[in-house]
PDB file of C-alpha atoms in Angstrom:
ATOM      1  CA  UNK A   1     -18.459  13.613  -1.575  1.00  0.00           C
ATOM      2  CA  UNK A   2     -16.091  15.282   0.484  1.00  0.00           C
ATOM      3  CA  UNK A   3     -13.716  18.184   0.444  1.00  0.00           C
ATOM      4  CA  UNK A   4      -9.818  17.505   1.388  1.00  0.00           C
ATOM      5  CA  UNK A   5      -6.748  18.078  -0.184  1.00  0.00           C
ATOM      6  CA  UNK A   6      -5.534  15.250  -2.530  1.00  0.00           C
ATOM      7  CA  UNK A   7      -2.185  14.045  -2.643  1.00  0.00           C
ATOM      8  CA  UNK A   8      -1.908  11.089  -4.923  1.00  0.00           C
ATOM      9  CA  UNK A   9      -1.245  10.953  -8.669  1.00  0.00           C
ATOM     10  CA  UNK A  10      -4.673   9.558  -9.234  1.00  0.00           C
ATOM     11  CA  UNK A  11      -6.780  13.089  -8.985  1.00  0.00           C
ATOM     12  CA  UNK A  12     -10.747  13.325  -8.390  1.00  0.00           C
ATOM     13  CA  UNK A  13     -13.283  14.132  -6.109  1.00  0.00           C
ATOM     14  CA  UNK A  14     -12.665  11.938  -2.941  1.00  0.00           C
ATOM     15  CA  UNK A  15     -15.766  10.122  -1.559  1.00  0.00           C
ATOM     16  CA  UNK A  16     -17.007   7.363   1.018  1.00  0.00           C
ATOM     17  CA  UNK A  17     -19.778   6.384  -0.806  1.00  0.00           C
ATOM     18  CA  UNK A  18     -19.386   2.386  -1.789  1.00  0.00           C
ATOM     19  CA  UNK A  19     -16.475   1.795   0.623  1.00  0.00           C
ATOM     20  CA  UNK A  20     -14.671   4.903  -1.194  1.00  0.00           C
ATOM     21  CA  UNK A  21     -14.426   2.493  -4.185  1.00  0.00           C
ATOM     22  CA  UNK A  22     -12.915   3.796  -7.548  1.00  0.00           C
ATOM     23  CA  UNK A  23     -14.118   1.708 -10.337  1.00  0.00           C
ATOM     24  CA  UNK A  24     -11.241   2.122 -12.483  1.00  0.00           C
ATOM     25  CA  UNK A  25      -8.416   0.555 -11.663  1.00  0.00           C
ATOM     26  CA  UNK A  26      -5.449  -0.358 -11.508  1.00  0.00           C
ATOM     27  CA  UNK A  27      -4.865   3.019 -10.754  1.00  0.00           C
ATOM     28  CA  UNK A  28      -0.726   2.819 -11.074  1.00  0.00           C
ATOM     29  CA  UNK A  29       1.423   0.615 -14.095  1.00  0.00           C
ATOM     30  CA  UNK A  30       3.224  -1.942 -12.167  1.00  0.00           C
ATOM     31  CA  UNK A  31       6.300  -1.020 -14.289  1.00  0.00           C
ATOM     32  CA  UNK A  32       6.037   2.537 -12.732  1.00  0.00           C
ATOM     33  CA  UNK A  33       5.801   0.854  -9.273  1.00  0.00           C
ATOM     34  CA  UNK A  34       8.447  -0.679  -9.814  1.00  0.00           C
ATOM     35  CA  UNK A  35      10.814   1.819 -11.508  1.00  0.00           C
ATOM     36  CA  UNK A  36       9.784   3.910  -8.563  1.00  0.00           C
ATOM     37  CA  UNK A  37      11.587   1.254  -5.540  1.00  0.00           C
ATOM     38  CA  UNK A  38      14.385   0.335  -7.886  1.00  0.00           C
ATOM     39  CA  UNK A  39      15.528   4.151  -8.325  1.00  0.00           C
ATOM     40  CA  UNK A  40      14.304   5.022  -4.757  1.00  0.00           C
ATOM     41  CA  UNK A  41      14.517   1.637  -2.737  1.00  0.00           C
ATOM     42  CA  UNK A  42      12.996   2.160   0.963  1.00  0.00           C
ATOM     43  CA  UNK A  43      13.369   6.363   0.346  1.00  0.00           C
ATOM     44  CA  UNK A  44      10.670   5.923  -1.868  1.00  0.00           C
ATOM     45  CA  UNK A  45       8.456   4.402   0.600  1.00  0.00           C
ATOM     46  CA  UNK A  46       6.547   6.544   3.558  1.00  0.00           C
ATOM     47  CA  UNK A  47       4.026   4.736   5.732  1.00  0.00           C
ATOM     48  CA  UNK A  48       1.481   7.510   5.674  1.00  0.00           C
ATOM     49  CA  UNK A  49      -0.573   6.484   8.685  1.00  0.00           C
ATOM     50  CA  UNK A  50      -0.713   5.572  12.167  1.00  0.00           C
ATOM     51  CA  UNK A  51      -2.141   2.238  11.525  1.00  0.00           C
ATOM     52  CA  UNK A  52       0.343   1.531   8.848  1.00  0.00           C
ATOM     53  CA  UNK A  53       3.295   2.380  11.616  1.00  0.00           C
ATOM     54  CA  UNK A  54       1.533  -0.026  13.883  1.00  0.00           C
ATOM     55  CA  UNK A  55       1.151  -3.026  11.600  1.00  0.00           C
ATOM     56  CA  UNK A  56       4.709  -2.562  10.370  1.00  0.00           C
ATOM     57  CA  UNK A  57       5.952  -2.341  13.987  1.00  0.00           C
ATOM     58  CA  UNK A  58       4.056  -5.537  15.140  1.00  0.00           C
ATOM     59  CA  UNK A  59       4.966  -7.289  11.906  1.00  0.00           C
ATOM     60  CA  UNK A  60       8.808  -6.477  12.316  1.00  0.00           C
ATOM     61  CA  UNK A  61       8.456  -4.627   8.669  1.00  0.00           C
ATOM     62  CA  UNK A  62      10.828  -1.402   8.085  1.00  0.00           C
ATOM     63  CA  UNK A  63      10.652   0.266   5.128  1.00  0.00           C
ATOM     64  CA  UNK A  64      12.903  -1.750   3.243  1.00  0.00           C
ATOM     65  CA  UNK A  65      11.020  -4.648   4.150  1.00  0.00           C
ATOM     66  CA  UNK A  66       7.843  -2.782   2.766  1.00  0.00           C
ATOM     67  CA  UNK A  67       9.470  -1.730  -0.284  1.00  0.00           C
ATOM     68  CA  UNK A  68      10.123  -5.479  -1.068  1.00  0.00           C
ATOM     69  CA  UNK A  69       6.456  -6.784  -0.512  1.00  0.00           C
ATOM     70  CA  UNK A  70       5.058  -3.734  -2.603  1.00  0.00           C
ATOM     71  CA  UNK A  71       7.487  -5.130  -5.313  1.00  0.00           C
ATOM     72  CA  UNK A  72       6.341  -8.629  -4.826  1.00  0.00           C
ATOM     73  CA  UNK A  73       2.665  -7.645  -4.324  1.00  0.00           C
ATOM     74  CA  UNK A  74       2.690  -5.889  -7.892  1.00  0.00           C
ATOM     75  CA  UNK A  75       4.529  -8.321  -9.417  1.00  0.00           C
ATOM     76  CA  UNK A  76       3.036 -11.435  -8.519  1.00  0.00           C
ATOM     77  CA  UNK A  77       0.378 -10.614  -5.989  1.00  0.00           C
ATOM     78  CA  UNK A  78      -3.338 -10.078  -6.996  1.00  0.00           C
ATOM     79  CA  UNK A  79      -5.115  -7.064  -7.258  1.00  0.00           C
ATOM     80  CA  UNK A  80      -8.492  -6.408  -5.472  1.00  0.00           C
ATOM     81  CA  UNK A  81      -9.130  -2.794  -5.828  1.00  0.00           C
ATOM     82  CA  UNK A  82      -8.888   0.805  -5.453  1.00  0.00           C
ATOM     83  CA  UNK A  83     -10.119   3.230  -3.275  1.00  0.00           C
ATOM     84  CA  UNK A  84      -9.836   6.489  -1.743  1.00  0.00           C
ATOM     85  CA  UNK A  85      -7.723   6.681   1.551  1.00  0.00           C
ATOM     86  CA  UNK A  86      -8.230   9.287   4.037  1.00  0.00           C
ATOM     87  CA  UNK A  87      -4.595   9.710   6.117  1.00  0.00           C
ATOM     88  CA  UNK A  88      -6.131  10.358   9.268  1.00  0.00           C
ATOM     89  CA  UNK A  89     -10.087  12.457  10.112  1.00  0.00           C
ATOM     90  CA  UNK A  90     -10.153  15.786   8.297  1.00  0.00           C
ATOM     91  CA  UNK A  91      -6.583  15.259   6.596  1.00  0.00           C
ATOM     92  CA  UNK A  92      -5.266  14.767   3.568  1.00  0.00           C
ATOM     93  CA  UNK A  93      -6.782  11.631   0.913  1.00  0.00           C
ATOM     94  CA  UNK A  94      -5.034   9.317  -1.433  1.00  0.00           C
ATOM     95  CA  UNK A  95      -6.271   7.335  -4.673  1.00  0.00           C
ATOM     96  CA  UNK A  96      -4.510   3.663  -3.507  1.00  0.00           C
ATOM     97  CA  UNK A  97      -4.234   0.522  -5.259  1.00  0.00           C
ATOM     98  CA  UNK A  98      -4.661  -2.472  -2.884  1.00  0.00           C
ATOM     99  CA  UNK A  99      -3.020  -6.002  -3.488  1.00  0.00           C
ATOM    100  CA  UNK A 100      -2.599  -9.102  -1.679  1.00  0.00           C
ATOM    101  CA  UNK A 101       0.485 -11.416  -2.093  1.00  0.00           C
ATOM    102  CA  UNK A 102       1.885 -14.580  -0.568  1.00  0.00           C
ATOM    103  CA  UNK A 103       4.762 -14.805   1.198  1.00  0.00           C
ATOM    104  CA  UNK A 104       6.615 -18.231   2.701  1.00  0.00           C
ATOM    105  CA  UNK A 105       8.638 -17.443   5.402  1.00  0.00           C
ATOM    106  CA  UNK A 106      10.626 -18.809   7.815  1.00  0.00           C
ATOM    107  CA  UNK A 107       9.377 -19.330  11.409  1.00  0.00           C
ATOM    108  CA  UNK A 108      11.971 -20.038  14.442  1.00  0.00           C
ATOM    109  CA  UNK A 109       9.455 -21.313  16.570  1.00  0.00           C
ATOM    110  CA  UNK A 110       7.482 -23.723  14.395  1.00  0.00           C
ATOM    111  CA  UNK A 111      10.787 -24.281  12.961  1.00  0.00           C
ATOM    112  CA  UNK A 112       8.924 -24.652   9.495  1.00  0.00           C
ATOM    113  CA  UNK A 113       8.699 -22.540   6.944  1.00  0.00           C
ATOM    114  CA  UNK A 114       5.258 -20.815   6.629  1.00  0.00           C
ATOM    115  CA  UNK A 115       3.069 -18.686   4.067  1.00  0.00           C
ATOM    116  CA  UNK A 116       1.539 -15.577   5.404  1.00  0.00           C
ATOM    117  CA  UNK A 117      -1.111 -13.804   3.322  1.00  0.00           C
ATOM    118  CA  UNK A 118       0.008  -9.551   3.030  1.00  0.00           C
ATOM    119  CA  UNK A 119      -2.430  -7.042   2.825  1.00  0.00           C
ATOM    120  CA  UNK A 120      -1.185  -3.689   1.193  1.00  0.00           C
ATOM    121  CA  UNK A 121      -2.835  -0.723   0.216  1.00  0.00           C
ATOM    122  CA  UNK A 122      -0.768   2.458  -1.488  1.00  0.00           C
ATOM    123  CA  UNK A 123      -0.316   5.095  -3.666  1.00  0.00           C
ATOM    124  CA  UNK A 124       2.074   7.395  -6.091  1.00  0.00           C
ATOM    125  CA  UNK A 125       2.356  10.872  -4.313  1.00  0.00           C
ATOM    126  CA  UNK A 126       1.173  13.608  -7.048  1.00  0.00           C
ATOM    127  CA  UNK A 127       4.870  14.024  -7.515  1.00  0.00           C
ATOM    128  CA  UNK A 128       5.536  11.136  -8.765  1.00  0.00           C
ATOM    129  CA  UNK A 129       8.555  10.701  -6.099  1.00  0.00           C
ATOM    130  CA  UNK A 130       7.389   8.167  -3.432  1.00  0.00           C
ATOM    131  CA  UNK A 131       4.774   5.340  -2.749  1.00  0.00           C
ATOM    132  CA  UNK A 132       2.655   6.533   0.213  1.00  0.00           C
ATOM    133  CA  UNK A 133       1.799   3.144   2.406  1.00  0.00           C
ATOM    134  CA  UNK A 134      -1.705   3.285   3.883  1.00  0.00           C
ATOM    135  CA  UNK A 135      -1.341  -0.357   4.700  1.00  0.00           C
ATOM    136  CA  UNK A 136       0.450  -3.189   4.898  1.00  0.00           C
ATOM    137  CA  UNK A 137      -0.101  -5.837   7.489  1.00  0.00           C
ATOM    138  CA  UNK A 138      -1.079 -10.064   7.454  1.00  0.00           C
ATOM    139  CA  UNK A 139      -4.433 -10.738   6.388  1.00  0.00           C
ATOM    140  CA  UNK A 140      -7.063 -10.317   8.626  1.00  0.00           C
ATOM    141  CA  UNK A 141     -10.113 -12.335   6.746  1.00  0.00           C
TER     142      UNK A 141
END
């Protein structure tokens, strides 16, 4: 267990225990996901940490872009889990729903079409008034 200010929806007693794992899940209604980017569209969405920013950057993703593969992810994605997110060492955590999702896109230099596997991790400030993006980048695995 640790002590640190919470700032998602989702409230309880952050931890790292298990990977930070919250059993229950998902933590946020897909509807309300989505209700959230139609009525806020990129506004809604913050990239909440420095990694985030970096993958977005090297990806070519703005926020618009982001706000489009969070609707896709929750739509027609797959969920894997949720877990507690910690912003950045000693700062503020978030409850996040994580999804993967499938996107076909076109490359100029293979001059193909491709599908690229997103990974992308977020949550519903306490608020209730923006998606905070702990990550979204290509898969890794």
């Amino acid at each position: 267990m640790v002590n640190a200010k919470v700032v998602s929806r989702f409230q309880g007693a952050p931890t790292r225990e298990n990977g930070g794992l919250i059993q229950e899940g998902p933590l946020y209604p897909v509807d309300e996901v989505c209700q959230l980017l139609d009525s806020k569209g990129e506004n809604g969405v913050v990239l909440w940490t420095r990694d985030c920013l970096r993958d977005a950057q090297n990806d070519g993703l703005d926020c618009a872009l982001v706000a489009d593969l969070l609707r896709t992810a929750v739509k027609h994605g797959r969920y894997k889990n949720s877990q507690w997110c910690e912003q950045k060492p000693d700062g503020p955590w978030a409850a996040c729903d994580a999804y993967t999702v499938i996107c076909r896109e076109w490359i100029e230099n293979a001059g193909k079409e491709m599908d690229f596997e997103y990974y992308l991790k977020f949550a519903i400030n306490k608020h209730g008034k923006c998606l905070l993006v702990v990550s979204c980048h290509t898969s890794r695995d």
